[in-house]
């Protein structure tokens, strides 16, 4: 089995000092684990993150959003090329909190992914249904629509993208999709990717939504779950490391 990818999404939490302590703790605990790992910091902390991560490859730096524009009069926005200057390896795109609070639409999310790719930053594109959509039996329709926009805009480059399935109702709520529920959606996404590229098996599809130290292993053991996008639990060093240890266990067991 390929190594799992575990990504922390710190969202708008903490402080500069807290982030630095977090990174140092994670770096110390990561030694010897068979896992790919990254942390997505608030943009103002990316310079500090770059310094902390210098000279090692166990933990990569990431950002939480990127502009869909290349350059110009877009006050407050940050371009993919700017992220790249700070050694950003991954950027989360189309997180449900961006879709919900900032009105981001599928087409805009797909463009952001394209900008990131062309600057050499790997987009982690989030898809996922709301509780109402799940209850209405529309889960597959919604995630397929979100992924279709991404495929439409990015064509064969889709194989360079990381996808994150994040059921909106599971984010920050303590509710988690069961491993079977998550696997079912991941399988649908994998099939859709297979129709678009011969390299679909190499694309990482992460699960996100209240993944924690207790549930990580069974989720990560599912055939189409290639890693996790972790919010709350990534803010606590022992919890985040426990998730990475579970991911490492999966890689070694295969
Ligand atoms: P959570 O967040 O782990 O706190 O549910 C996941 C995410 O929003 O990426």
Short mmCIF file of N, CA, C and O in Angstrom, two decimals, residues 156-239:
data_model
loop_
_atom_site.label_atom_id
_atom_site.label_comp_id
_atom_site.label_asym_id
_atom_site.label_seq_id
_atom_site.Cartn_x
_atom_site.Cartn_y
_atom_site.Cartn_z
N UNK A 156 -6.21 16.59 -17.88
CA UNK A 156 -5.33 15.48 -17.49
C UNK A 156 -4.50 15.82 -16.25
O UNK A 156 -3.97 14.93 -15.59
N UNK A 157 -4.39 17.11 -15.90
CA UNK A 157 -3.65 17.52 -14.69
C UNK A 157 -4.33 17.03 -13.42
O UNK A 157 -3.77 17.14 -12.32
N UNK A 158 -5.54 16.51 -13.56
CA UNK A 158 -6.27 16.02 -12.39
C UNK A 158 -5.45 14.99 -11.60
O UNK A 158 -5.59 14.86 -10.39
N UNK A 159 -4.56 14.31 -12.30
CA UNK A 159 -3.78 13.28 -11.61
C UNK A 159 -2.78 13.88 -10.62
O UNK A 159 -2.20 13.18 -9.79
N UNK A 160 -2.57 15.21 -10.70
CA UNK A 160 -1.64 15.89 -9.78
C UNK A 160 -2.33 16.42 -8.53
O UNK A 160 -1.70 17.02 -7.65
N UNK A 161 -3.64 16.26 -8.49
CA UNK A 161 -4.43 16.87 -7.42
C UNK A 161 -4.66 15.88 -6.28
O UNK A 161 -4.72 14.68 -6.51
N UNK A 162 -4.80 16.39 -5.07
CA UNK A 162 -5.25 15.57 -3.95
C UNK A 162 -6.72 15.94 -3.71
O UNK A 162 -7.08 17.12 -3.76
N UNK A 163 -7.55 14.93 -3.49
CA UNK A 163 -8.97 15.18 -3.23
C UNK A 163 -9.22 14.88 -1.75
O UNK A 163 -8.63 13.93 -1.20
N UNK A 164 -10.05 15.68 -1.12
CA UNK A 164 -10.44 15.37 0.27
C UNK A 164 -11.95 15.27 0.34
O UNK A 164 -12.65 16.23 -0.01
N UNK A 165 -12.44 14.10 0.77
CA UNK A 165 -13.88 13.97 0.99
C UNK A 165 -14.16 14.39 2.43
O UNK A 165 -13.71 13.74 3.38
N UNK A 166 -14.89 15.49 2.57
CA UNK A 166 -15.20 16.00 3.91
C UNK A 166 -16.70 16.24 4.03
O UNK A 166 -17.20 17.30 3.63
N UNK A 167 -17.43 15.24 4.55
CA UNK A 167 -18.86 15.47 4.76
C UNK A 167 -19.04 16.67 5.69
O UNK A 167 -18.47 16.68 6.80
N UNK A 168 -19.79 17.66 5.26
CA UNK A 168 -19.87 18.92 6.01
C UNK A 168 -20.40 18.69 7.43
O UNK A 168 -19.94 19.30 8.39
N UNK A 169 -21.31 17.73 7.55
CA UNK A 169 -21.93 17.45 8.85
C UNK A 169 -20.96 16.80 9.83
O UNK A 169 -21.26 16.70 11.03
N UNK A 170 -19.82 16.37 9.35
CA UNK A 170 -18.84 15.71 10.23
C UNK A 170 -17.72 16.64 10.65
O UNK A 170 -16.91 16.29 11.51
N UNK A 171 -17.65 17.82 10.05
CA UNK A 171 -16.52 18.71 10.32
C UNK A 171 -16.70 19.43 11.65
O UNK A 171 -17.67 20.18 11.84
N UNK A 172 -15.77 19.17 12.55
CA UNK A 172 -15.76 19.88 13.84
C UNK A 172 -16.94 19.53 14.73
O UNK A 172 -17.18 20.19 15.74
N UNK A 173 -17.69 18.50 14.40
CA UNK A 173 -18.91 18.18 15.15
C UNK A 173 -18.72 16.99 16.08
O UNK A 173 -19.57 16.73 16.93
N UNK A 174 -17.63 16.23 15.86
CA UNK A 174 -17.45 15.00 16.62
C UNK A 174 -18.19 13.84 15.95
O UNK A 174 -18.02 12.69 16.34
N UNK A 175 -19.02 14.14 14.97
CA UNK A 175 -19.68 13.07 14.20
C UNK A 175 -18.73 12.66 13.08
O UNK A 175 -18.16 13.51 12.42
N UNK A 176 -18.57 11.38 12.88
CA UNK A 176 -17.69 10.91 11.81
C UNK A 176 -18.49 10.00 10.90
O UNK A 176 -19.34 9.25 11.38
N UNK A 177 -18.20 10.05 9.62
CA UNK A 177 -18.78 9.04 8.73
C UNK A 177 -18.23 7.70 9.20
O UNK A 177 -17.08 7.61 9.61
N UNK A 178 -19.04 6.65 9.14
CA UNK A 178 -18.50 5.33 9.47
C UNK A 178 -17.49 4.98 8.38
O UNK A 178 -17.56 5.51 7.26
N UNK A 179 -16.56 4.08 8.69
CA UNK A 179 -15.59 3.69 7.65
C UNK A 179 -16.30 3.22 6.39
O UNK A 179 -15.87 3.52 5.28
N UNK A 180 -17.42 2.52 6.54
CA UNK A 180 -18.15 2.01 5.37
C UNK A 180 -18.77 3.17 4.57
O UNK A 180 -18.73 3.19 3.35
N UNK A 181 -19.36 4.13 5.29
CA UNK A 181 -19.96 5.29 4.60
C UNK A 181 -18.89 6.07 3.84
O UNK A 181 -19.08 6.48 2.70
N UNK A 182 -17.76 6.27 4.51
CA UNK A 182 -16.68 7.04 3.88
C UNK A 182 -16.15 6.28 2.67
O UNK A 182 -16.00 6.83 1.58
N UNK A 183 -15.90 4.98 2.84
CA UNK A 183 -15.36 4.17 1.75
C UNK A 183 -16.29 4.21 0.53
O UNK A 183 -15.84 4.29 -0.61
N UNK A 184 -17.57 4.17 0.80
CA UNK A 184 -18.53 4.17 -0.31
C UNK A 184 -18.38 5.43 -1.17
O UNK A 184 -18.34 5.37 -2.39
N UNK A 185 -18.25 6.57 -0.50
CA UNK A 185 -18.10 7.82 -1.25
C UNK A 185 -16.73 7.88 -1.92
O UNK A 185 -16.59 8.30 -3.07
N UNK A 186 -15.70 7.43 -1.21
CA UNK A 186 -14.36 7.43 -1.80
C UNK A 186 -14.33 6.56 -3.06
O UNK A 186 -13.67 6.89 -4.05
N UNK A 187 -15.06 5.45 -3.02
CA UNK A 187 -15.11 4.56 -4.19
C UNK A 187 -15.78 5.28 -5.37
O UNK A 187 -15.29 5.20 -6.51
N UNK A 188 -16.84 5.99 -5.09
CA UNK A 188 -17.53 6.75 -6.15
C UNK A 188 -16.56 7.77 -6.76
O UNK A 188 -16.47 7.92 -7.99
N UNK A 189 -15.83 8.45 -5.89
CA UNK A 189 -14.88 9.47 -6.38
C UNK A 189 -13.77 8.80 -7.21
O UNK A 189 -13.36 9.31 -8.25
N UNK A 190 -13.29 7.66 -6.74
CA UNK A 190 -12.22 6.95 -7.47
C UNK A 190 -12.70 6.55 -8.86
O UNK A 190 -11.98 6.70 -9.84
N UNK A 191 -13.93 6.05 -8.94
CA UNK A 191 -14.47 5.63 -10.24
C UNK A 191 -14.56 6.83 -11.18
O UNK A 191 -14.26 6.74 -12.37
N UNK A 192 -14.98 7.96 -10.63
CA UNK A 192 -15.09 9.17 -11.46
C UNK A 192 -13.72 9.62 -11.95
O UNK A 192 -13.56 10.02 -13.09
N UNK A 193 -12.73 9.49 -11.08
CA UNK A 193 -11.36 9.86 -11.47
C UNK A 193 -10.83 8.89 -12.53
O UNK A 193 -10.12 9.28 -13.45
N UNK A 194 -11.21 7.62 -12.40
CA UNK A 194 -10.75 6.61 -13.36
C UNK A 194 -11.26 6.90 -14.76
O UNK A 194 -10.59 6.61 -15.75
N UNK A 195 -12.45 7.47 -14.81
CA UNK A 195 -13.01 7.79 -16.12
C UNK A 195 -12.28 8.98 -16.75
O UNK A 195 -12.36 9.22 -17.95
N UNK A 196 -11.54 9.72 -15.91
CA UNK A 196 -10.87 10.94 -16.40
C UNK A 196 -9.37 10.76 -16.63
O UNK A 196 -8.76 11.50 -17.40
N UNK A 197 -8.78 9.81 -15.95
CA UNK A 197 -7.33 9.64 -16.06
C UNK A 197 -6.93 8.18 -15.83
O UNK A 197 -7.56 7.48 -15.02
N UNK A 198 -5.86 7.78 -16.49
CA UNK A 198 -5.35 6.42 -16.29
C UNK A 198 -4.60 6.31 -14.96
O UNK A 198 -4.23 5.22 -14.54
N UNK A 199 -4.36 7.46 -14.32
CA UNK A 199 -3.55 7.45 -13.10
C UNK A 199 -4.38 7.61 -11.82
O UNK A 199 -3.86 8.03 -10.79
N UNK A 200 -5.64 7.27 -11.90
CA UNK A 200 -6.55 7.52 -10.76
C UNK A 200 -6.13 6.79 -9.49
O UNK A 200 -6.35 7.28 -8.38
N UNK A 201 -5.51 5.64 -9.65
CA UNK A 201 -5.12 4.90 -8.44
C UNK A 201 -4.00 5.60 -7.69
O UNK A 201 -3.80 5.37 -6.49
N UNK A 202 -3.27 6.46 -8.38
CA UNK A 202 -2.17 7.17 -7.73
C UNK A 202 -2.65 8.45 -7.04
O UNK A 202 -1.88 9.09 -6.31
N UNK A 203 -3.89 8.85 -7.28
CA UNK A 203 -4.41 10.09 -6.67
C UNK A 203 -4.80 9.80 -5.22
O UNK A 203 -5.49 8.82 -4.93
N UNK A 204 -4.33 10.65 -4.31
CA UNK A 204 -4.71 10.47 -2.91
C UNK A 204 -6.08 11.07 -2.66
O UNK A 204 -6.32 12.24 -2.97
N UNK A 205 -6.96 10.26 -2.10
CA UNK A 205 -8.28 10.76 -1.68
C UNK A 205 -8.31 10.69 -0.16
O UNK A 205 -8.30 9.59 0.43
N UNK A 206 -8.29 11.85 0.47
CA UNK A 206 -8.24 11.93 1.94
C UNK A 206 -9.65 11.96 2.51
O UNK A 206 -10.57 12.47 1.87
N UNK A 207 -9.79 11.48 3.73
CA UNK A 207 -11.06 11.67 4.45
C UNK A 207 -10.85 12.76 5.50
O UNK A 207 -9.81 12.80 6.18
N UNK A 208 -11.84 13.64 5.63
CA UNK A 208 -11.79 14.66 6.68
C UNK A 208 -13.15 14.82 7.33
O UNK A 208 -14.18 14.71 6.66
N UNK A 209 -13.15 15.08 8.62
CA UNK A 209 -14.40 15.26 9.36
C UNK A 209 -14.31 14.48 10.66
O UNK A 209 -14.61 13.29 10.71
N UNK A 210 -13.81 15.19 11.68
CA UNK A 210 -13.69 14.59 13.02
C UNK A 210 -12.87 13.31 13.05
O UNK A 210 -13.14 12.40 13.82
N UNK A 211 -11.85 13.24 12.19
CA UNK A 211 -10.92 12.11 12.32
C UNK A 211 -10.10 12.36 13.59
O UNK A 211 -9.69 13.49 13.86
N UNK A 212 -9.92 11.30 14.38
CA UNK A 212 -9.18 11.48 15.63
C UNK A 212 -8.36 10.22 15.94
O UNK A 212 -8.37 9.26 15.16
N UNK A 213 -7.69 10.25 17.07
CA UNK A 213 -6.79 9.14 17.41
C UNK A 213 -7.56 7.82 17.51
O UNK A 213 -7.03 6.76 17.19
N UNK A 214 -8.82 7.89 17.94
CA UNK A 214 -9.58 6.66 18.17
C UNK A 214 -10.15 6.06 16.87
O UNK A 214 -10.26 4.85 16.75
N UNK A 215 -10.53 6.91 15.92
CA UNK A 215 -11.20 6.35 14.73
C UNK A 215 -10.30 6.29 13.50
O UNK A 215 -10.71 5.77 12.45
N UNK A 216 -9.08 6.83 13.61
CA UNK A 216 -8.23 6.96 12.40
C UNK A 216 -7.92 5.61 11.76
O UNK A 216 -8.03 5.47 10.54
N UNK A 217 -7.58 4.63 12.58
CA UNK A 217 -7.09 3.36 11.99
C UNK A 217 -8.15 2.70 11.11
O UNK A 217 -7.87 2.33 9.97
N UNK A 218 -9.38 2.59 11.62
CA UNK A 218 -10.40 1.89 10.81
C UNK A 218 -10.75 2.68 9.56
O UNK A 218 -11.04 2.09 8.52
N UNK A 219 -10.72 4.00 9.65
CA UNK A 219 -10.97 4.80 8.43
C UNK A 219 -9.83 4.58 7.43
O UNK A 219 -10.07 4.33 6.25
N UNK A 220 -8.61 4.67 7.92
CA UNK A 220 -7.44 4.58 7.02
C UNK A 220 -7.24 3.18 6.44
O UNK A 220 -6.54 3.02 5.45
N UNK A 221 -7.87 2.20 7.06
CA UNK A 221 -7.74 0.83 6.54
C UNK A 221 -8.64 0.60 5.31
O UNK A 221 -8.51 -0.43 4.65
N UNK A 222 -9.54 1.51 5.04
CA UNK A 222 -10.43 1.32 3.89
C UNK A 222 -9.65 1.45 2.58
O UNK A 222 -8.73 2.27 2.47
N UNK A 223 -10.06 0.67 1.61
CA UNK A 223 -9.30 0.54 0.36
C UNK A 223 -9.06 1.87 -0.35
O UNK A 223 -7.99 2.09 -0.92
N UNK A 224 -10.07 2.74 -0.34
CA UNK A 224 -9.94 3.98 -1.12
C UNK A 224 -9.67 5.21 -0.26
O UNK A 224 -9.79 6.34 -0.73
N UNK A 225 -9.34 5.01 1.00
CA UNK A 225 -9.01 6.14 1.89
C UNK A 225 -7.49 6.22 2.00
O UNK A 225 -6.84 5.37 2.60
N UNK A 226 -6.94 7.24 1.37
CA UNK A 226 -5.48 7.34 1.23
C UNK A 226 -4.83 8.26 2.25
O UNK A 226 -3.63 8.56 2.16
N UNK A 227 -5.63 8.75 3.19
CA UNK A 227 -5.06 9.64 4.19
C UNK A 227 -6.16 10.45 4.85
O UNK A 227 -7.35 10.14 4.72
N UNK A 228 -5.76 11.48 5.58
CA UNK A 228 -6.73 12.28 6.31
C UNK A 228 -6.42 13.76 6.27
O UNK A 228 -5.25 14.16 6.18
N UNK A 229 -7.48 14.55 6.32
CA UNK A 229 -7.36 16.00 6.50
C UNK A 229 -7.95 16.27 7.88
O UNK A 229 -9.14 16.05 8.11
N UNK A 230 -7.09 16.73 8.77
CA UNK A 230 -7.45 16.75 10.19
C UNK A 230 -7.53 18.18 10.71
O UNK A 230 -6.54 18.91 10.63
N UNK A 231 -8.66 18.54 11.28
CA UNK A 231 -8.81 19.87 11.87
C UNK A 231 -8.45 19.84 13.34
O UNK A 231 -7.28 19.90 13.72
N UNK A 232 -9.46 19.72 14.19
CA UNK A 232 -9.29 19.81 15.64
C UNK A 232 -8.14 18.97 16.19
O UNK A 232 -7.33 19.47 16.98
N UNK A 233 -8.07 17.72 15.78
CA UNK A 233 -7.06 16.82 16.36
C UNK A 233 -5.64 17.18 15.91
O UNK A 233 -4.67 16.73 16.53
N UNK A 234 -5.50 18.02 14.88
CA UNK A 234 -4.14 18.39 14.45
C UNK A 234 -3.56 19.49 15.33
O UNK A 234 -2.39 19.85 15.21
N UNK A 235 -4.40 20.04 16.22
CA UNK A 235 -3.92 21.11 17.11
C UNK A 235 -3.33 20.55 18.40
O UNK A 235 -2.84 21.31 19.24
N UNK A 236 -3.41 19.25 18.57
CA UNK A 236 -2.84 18.61 19.77
C UNK A 236 -1.79 17.63 19.31
O UNK A 236 -2.10 16.65 18.61
N UNK A 237 -0.55 17.85 19.71
CA UNK A 237 0.57 17.03 19.22
C UNK A 237 0.32 15.53 19.42
O UNK A 237 0.44 14.75 18.47
N UNK A 238 -0.07 15.08 20.63
CA UNK A 238 -0.22 13.62 20.82
C UNK A 238 -1.31 13.04 19.91
O UNK A 238 -1.16 11.95 19.38
N UNK A 239 -2.40 13.77 19.73
CA UNK A 239 -3.50 13.27 18.90
C UNK A 239 -3.08 13.19 17.44
O UNK A 239 -3.36 12.22 16.73
#
